[in-house]
GROMACS .gro file of C-alpha atoms in nm:
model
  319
    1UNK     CA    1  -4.697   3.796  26.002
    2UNK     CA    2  -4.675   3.562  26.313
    3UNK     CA    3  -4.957   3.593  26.565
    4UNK     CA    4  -4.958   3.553  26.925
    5UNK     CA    5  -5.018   3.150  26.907
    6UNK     CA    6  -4.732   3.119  26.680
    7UNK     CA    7  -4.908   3.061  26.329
    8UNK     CA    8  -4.773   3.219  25.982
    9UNK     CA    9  -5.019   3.388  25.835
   10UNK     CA   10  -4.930   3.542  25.478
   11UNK     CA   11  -5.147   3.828  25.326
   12UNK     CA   12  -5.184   3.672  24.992
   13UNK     CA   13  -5.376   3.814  24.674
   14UNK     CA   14  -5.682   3.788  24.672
   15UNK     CA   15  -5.673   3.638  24.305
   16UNK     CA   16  -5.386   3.382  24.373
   17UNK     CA   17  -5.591   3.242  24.726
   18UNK     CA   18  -5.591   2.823  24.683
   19UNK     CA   19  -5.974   2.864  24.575
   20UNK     CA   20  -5.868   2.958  24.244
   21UNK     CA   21  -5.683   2.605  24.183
   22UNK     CA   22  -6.003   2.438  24.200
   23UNK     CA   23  -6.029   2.307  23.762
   24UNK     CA   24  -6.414   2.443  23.829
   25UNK     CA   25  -6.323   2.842  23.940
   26UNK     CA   26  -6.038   2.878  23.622
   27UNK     CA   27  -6.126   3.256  23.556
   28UNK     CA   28  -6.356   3.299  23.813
   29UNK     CA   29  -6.465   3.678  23.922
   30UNK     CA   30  -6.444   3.695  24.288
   31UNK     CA   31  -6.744   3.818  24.467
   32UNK     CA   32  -6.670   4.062  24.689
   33UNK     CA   33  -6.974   4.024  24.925
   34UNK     CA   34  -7.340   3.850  24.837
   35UNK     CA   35  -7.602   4.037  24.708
   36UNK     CA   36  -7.869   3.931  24.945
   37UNK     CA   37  -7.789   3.931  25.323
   38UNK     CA   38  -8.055   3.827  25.529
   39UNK     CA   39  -8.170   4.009  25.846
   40UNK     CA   40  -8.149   3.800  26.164
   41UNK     CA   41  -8.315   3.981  26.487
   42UNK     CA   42  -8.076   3.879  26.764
   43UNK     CA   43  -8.242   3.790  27.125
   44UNK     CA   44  -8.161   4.076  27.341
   45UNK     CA   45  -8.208   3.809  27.646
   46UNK     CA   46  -7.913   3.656  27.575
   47UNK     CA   47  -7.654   3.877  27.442
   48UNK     CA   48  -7.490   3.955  27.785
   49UNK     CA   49  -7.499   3.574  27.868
   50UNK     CA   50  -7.185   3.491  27.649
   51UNK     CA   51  -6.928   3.706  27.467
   52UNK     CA   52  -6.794   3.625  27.085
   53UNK     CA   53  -6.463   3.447  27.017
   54UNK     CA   54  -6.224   3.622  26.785
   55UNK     CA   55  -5.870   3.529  26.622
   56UNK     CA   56  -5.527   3.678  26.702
   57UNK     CA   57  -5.493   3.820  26.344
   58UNK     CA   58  -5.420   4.176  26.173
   59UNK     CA   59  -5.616   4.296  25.892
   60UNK     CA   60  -5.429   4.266  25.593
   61UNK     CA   61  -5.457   4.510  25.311
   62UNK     CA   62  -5.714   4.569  25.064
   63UNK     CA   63  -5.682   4.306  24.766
   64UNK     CA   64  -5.540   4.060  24.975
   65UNK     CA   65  -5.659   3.792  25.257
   66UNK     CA   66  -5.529   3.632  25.508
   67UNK     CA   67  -5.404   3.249  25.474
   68UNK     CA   68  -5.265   3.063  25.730
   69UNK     CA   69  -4.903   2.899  25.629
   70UNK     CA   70  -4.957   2.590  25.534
   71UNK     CA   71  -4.762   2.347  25.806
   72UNK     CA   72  -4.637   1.950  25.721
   73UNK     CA   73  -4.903   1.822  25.977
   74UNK     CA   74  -5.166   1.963  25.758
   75UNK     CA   75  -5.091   1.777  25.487
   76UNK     CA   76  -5.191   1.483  25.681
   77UNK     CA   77  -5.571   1.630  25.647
   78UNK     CA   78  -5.539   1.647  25.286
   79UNK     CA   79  -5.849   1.496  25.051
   80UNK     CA   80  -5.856   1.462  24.698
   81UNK     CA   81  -6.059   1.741  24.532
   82UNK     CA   82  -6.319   1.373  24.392
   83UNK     CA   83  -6.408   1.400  24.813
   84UNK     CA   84  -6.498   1.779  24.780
   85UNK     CA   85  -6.781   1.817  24.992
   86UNK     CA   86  -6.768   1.460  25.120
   87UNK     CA   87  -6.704   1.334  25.462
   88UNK     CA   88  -6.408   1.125  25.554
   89UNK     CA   89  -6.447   0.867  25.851
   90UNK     CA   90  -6.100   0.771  25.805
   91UNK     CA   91  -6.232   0.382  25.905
   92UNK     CA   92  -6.379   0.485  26.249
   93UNK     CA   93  -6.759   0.583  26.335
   94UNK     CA   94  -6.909   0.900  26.355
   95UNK     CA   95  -7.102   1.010  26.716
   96UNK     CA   96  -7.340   1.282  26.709
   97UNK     CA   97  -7.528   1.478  26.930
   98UNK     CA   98  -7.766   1.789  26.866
   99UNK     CA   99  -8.087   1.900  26.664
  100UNK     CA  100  -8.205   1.784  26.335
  101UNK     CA  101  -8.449   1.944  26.092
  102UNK     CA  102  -8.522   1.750  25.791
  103UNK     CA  103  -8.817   1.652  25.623
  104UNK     CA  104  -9.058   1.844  25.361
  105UNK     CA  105  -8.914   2.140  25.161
  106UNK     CA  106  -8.579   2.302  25.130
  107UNK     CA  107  -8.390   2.498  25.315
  108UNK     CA  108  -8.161   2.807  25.230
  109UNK     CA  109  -7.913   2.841  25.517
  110UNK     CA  110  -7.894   2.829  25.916
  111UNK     CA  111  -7.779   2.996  26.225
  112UNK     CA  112  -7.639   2.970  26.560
  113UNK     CA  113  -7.410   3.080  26.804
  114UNK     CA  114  -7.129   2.777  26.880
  115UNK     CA  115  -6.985   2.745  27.280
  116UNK     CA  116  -6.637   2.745  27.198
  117UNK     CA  117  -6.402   2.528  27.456
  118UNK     CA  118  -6.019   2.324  27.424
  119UNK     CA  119  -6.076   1.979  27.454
  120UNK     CA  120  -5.860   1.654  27.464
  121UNK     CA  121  -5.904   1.475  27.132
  122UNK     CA  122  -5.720   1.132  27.083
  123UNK     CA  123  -5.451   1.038  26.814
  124UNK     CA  124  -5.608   1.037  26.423
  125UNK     CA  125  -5.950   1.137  26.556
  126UNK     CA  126  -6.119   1.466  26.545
  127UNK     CA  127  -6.409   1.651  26.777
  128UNK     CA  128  -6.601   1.957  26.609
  129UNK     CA  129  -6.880   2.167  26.726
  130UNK     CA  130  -7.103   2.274  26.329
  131UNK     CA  131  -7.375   2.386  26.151
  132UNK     CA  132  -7.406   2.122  25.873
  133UNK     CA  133  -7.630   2.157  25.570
  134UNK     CA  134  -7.656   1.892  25.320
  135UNK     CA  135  -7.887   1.710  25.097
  136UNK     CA  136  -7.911   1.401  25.350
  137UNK     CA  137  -7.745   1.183  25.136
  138UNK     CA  138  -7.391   1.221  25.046
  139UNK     CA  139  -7.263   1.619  24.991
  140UNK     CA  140  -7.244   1.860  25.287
  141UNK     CA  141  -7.087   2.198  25.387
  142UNK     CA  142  -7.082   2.308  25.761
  143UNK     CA  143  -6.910   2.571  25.989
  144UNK     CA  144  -6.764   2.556  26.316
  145UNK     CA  145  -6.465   2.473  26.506
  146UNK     CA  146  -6.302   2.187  26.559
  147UNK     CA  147  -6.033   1.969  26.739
  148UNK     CA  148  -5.821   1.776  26.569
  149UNK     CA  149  -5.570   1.484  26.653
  150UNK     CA  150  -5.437   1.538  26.313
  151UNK     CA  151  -5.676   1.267  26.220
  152UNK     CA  152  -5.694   1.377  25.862
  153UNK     CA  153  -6.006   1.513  25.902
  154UNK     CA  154  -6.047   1.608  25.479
  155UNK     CA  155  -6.135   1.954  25.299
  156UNK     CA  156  -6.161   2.139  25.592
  157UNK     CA  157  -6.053   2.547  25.608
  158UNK     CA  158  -5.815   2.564  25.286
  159UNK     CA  159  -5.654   2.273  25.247
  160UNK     CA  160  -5.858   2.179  24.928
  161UNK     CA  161  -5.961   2.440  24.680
  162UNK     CA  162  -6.294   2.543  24.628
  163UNK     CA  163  -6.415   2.793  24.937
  164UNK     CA  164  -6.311   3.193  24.820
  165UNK     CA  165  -6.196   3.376  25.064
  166UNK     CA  166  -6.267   3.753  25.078
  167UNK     CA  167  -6.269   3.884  25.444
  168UNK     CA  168  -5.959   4.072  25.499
  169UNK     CA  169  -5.956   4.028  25.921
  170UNK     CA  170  -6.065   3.669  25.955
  171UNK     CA  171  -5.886   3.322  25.824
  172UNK     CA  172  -6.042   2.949  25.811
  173UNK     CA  173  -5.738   2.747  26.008
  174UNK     CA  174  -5.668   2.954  26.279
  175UNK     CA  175  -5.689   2.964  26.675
  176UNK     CA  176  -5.993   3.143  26.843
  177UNK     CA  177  -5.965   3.313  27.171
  178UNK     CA  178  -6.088   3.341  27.449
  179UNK     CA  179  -6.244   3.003  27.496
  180UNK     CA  180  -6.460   2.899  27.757
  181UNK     CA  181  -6.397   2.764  28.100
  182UNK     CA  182  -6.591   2.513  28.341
  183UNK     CA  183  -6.848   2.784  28.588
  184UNK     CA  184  -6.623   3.094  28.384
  185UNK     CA  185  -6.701   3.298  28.112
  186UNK     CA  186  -6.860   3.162  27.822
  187UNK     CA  187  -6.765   3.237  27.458
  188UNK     CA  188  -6.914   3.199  27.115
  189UNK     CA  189  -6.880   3.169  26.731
  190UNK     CA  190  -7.201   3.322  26.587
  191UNK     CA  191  -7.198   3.169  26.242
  192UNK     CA  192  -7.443   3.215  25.960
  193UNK     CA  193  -7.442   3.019  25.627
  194UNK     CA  194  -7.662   3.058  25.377
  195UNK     CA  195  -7.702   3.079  25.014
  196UNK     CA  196  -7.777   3.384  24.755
  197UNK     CA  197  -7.992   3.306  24.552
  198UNK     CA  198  -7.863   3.560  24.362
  199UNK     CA  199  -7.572   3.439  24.225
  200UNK     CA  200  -7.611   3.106  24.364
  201UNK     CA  201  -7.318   3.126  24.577
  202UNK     CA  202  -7.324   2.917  24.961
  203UNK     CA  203  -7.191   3.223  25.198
  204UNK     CA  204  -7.020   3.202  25.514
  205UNK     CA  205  -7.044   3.506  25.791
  206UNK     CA  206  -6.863   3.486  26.146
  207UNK     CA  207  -6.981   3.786  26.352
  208UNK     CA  208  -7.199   3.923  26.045
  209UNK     CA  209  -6.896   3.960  25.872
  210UNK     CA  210  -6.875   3.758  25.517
  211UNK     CA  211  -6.587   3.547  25.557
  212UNK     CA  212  -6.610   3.372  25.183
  213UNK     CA  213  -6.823   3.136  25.002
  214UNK     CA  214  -6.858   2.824  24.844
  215UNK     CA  215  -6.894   2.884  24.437
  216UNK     CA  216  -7.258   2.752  24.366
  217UNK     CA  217  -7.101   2.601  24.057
  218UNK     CA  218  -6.878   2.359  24.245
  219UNK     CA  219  -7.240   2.199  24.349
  220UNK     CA  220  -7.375   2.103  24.001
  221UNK     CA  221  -7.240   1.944  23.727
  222UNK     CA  222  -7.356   1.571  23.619
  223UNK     CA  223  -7.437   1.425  23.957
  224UNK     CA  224  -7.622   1.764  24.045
  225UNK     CA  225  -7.465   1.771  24.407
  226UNK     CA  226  -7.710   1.936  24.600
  227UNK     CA  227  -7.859   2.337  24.496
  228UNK     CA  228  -8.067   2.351  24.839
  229UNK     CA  229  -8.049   2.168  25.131
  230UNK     CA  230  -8.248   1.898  25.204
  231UNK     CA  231  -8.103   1.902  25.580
  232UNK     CA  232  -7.971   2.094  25.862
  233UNK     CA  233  -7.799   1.990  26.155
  234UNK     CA  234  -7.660   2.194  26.457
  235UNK     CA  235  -7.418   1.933  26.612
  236UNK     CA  236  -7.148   1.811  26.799
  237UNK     CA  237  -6.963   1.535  26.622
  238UNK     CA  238  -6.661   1.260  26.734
  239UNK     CA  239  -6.447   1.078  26.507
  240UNK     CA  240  -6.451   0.704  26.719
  241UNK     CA  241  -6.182   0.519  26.595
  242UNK     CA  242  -6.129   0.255  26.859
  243UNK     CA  243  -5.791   0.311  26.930
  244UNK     CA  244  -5.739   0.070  27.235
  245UNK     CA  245  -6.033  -0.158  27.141
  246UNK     CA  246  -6.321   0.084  27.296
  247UNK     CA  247  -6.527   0.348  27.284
  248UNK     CA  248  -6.300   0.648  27.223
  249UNK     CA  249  -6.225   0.935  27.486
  250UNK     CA  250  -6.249   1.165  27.281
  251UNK     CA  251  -6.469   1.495  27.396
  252UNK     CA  252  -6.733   1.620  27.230
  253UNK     CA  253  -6.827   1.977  27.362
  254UNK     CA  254  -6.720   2.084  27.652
  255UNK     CA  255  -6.638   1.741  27.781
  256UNK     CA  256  -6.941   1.734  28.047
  257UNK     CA  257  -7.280   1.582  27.967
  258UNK     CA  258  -7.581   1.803  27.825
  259UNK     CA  259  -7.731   1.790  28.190
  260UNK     CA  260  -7.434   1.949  28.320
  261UNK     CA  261  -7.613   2.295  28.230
  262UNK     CA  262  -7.442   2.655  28.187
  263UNK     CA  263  -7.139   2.686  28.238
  264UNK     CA  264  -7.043   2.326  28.237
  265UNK     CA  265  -7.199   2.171  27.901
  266UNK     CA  266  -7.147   2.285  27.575
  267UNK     CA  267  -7.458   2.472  27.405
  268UNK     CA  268  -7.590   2.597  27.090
  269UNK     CA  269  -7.821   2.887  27.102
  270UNK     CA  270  -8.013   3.120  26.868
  271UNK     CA  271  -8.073   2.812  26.644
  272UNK     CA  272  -8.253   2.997  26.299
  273UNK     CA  273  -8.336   2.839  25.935
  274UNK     CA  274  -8.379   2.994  25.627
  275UNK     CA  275  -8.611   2.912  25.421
  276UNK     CA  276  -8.690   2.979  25.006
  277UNK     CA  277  -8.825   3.324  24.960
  278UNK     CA  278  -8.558   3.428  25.233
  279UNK     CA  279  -8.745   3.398  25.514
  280UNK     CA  280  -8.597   3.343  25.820
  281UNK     CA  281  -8.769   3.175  26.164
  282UNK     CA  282  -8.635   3.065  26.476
  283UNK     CA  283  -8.631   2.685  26.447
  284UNK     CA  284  -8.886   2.575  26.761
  285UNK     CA  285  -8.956   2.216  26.580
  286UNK     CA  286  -8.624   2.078  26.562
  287UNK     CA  287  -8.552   1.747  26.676
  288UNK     CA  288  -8.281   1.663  26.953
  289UNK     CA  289  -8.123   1.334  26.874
  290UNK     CA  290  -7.777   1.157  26.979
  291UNK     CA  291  -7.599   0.836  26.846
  292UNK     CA  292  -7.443   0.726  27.123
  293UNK     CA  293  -7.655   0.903  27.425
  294UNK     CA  294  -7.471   0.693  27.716
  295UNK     CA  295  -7.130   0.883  27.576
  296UNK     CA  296  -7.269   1.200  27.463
  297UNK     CA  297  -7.584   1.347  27.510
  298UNK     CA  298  -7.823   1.639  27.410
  299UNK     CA  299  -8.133   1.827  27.643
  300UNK     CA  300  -8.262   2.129  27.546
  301UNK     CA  301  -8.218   2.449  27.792
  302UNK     CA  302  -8.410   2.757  27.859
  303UNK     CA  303  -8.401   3.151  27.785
  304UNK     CA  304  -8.591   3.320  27.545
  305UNK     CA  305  -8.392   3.192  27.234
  306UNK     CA  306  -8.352   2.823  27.099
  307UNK     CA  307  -8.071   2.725  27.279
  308UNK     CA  308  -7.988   2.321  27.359
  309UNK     CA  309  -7.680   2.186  27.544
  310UNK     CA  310  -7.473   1.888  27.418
  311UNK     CA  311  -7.208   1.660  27.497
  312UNK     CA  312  -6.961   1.471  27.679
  313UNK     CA  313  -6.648   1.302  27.831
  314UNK     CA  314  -6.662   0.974  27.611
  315UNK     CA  315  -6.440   0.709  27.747
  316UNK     CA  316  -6.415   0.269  27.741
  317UNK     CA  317  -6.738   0.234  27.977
  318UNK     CA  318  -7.014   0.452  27.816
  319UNK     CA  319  -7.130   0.274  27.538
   0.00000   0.00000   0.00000
């Protein structure tokens, strides 16, 4: 099928999705959805603030999921499976902006709902908008959207084995709609990951809907890759290459600076961590932070939820 935005997407089964080519999954059962599914309550204050995204996609049919075509300009983004889980800077630096908890303990998974906006990105660099989990040294997996100036960018979506696919109405890769607009309507990607601890699998839900997961055995073997997280991140991030000899122009967000407010900056909001023993708390002692706060910046906002804006324009003069 061919959606409204022009992408392929094939209904393919289920069994013969790129996950399975990973040398780790050979004769893997697919789990159809996680055993444990924790309960998030949602703040009621802001659910008429902001409206979900979605994707111009038909369900496909039972056994099957759907996998966007595979185009030459992806193959650009393509990693070798020995960077599986490993970021790729593609000899540029990596801004951030947003909140941090790290420290004691381990965590299980994380939450938010992601402002969702179309932003100019320069040639080979990238600008995505994630929840990151890692073990704050080398290995990570995160969730988001992103825009990309085909500036190989690595494993993301599908384009290197390892995440299983099982939703049958939602595809890594493609477009979202509607996206938000400078004093318009807002929109949102309300993402959960989190791992069962069950069968040890990392899960990803979009719209409390399990999308697919990341096989916990992918994250062992000899170097023991990381079984909890040691750190979570809700962030905006900015590939800076230095194209023309300065600081990129790349956006991050929305484009505007975290002071900018609603409507205007980019936000995160019902920020939640999971902890062992599955419990689950709004995160009210996370740290704000930003790498290059002249370019991009981070304040937090109000309402009754954790919610923190984020951003900006970039550009030669900021840093």
């Amino acid at each position: 099928m061919t959606n409204k935005d022009g992408e392929v997407i094939d209904c393919v089964d289920i069994y013969k999705q790129p996950a399975l080519d990973h040398p780790l999954l050979k004769d893997h059962i697919v789990q159809m959805k996680p055993i444990f599914i924790p309960e998030v309550e949602e703040d009621l204050d802001n659910q008429t603030i902001d409206e979900p995204a979605t994707q111009n996609i038909e369900s496909c049919p039972p056994g099957t999921v759907p996998i966007r075509r595979t185009q030459m300009s992806d193959l650009r983004r393509v990693a070798s499976l020995e960077n599986f889980g490993r970021r790729n800077t593609n000899g540029g630096t990596i801004d951030q902006a947003g909140a941090l908890k790290a420290g004691a303990g381990t965590y299980l998974g994380a939450k938010a709902s992601i402002n969702v906006w179309n932003i100019p990105v320069e040639p080979n660099e990238w600008s995505h908008s994630a929840i990151e989990i890692s073990d704050a040294v080398k290995y990570y997996i995160e969730a988001g959207w992103i825009a990309d100036g085909y500036g190989r960018t690595g494993c993301y979506n599908l384009l290197c084995p390892g995440f299983v696919q099982v939703s049958q109405k939602f595809a890594p890769g493609l477009i979202v709609h509607p996206l938000s607009t400078y004093n318009g309507s807002q929109f949102v990607l309300p993402i959960t990951v989190y791992k069962d601890n069950t069968d040890l699998n990392w899960w990803l839900e979009l719209k409390g809907e399990p999308v697919g997961y990341w096989p916990g055995k992918l994250f062992g073997g000899e170097d023991m890759r990381f079984q909890e997280a040691r750190q979570v991140k809700w962030v905006g991030s900015v590939l800076n290459k230095r194209n023309k000899g300065h600081h990129t122009t790349t956006r991050m967000g929305s484009g505007y600076m975290s002071e900018e407010g609603w409507g205007k900056a980019a936000y995160f909001r019902s920020v939640f961590i999971f902890h062992p023993l599955n419990v689950v708390v709004p995160q009210s002692n996370v740290r704000l932070f930003a790498t290059a706060n002249h370019c991009y910046s981070v304040i937090w906002g109000g309402g009754g939820s954790i919610l923190f804006y984020y951003g900006g324009p970039g550009g030669p003069y900021c840093a």
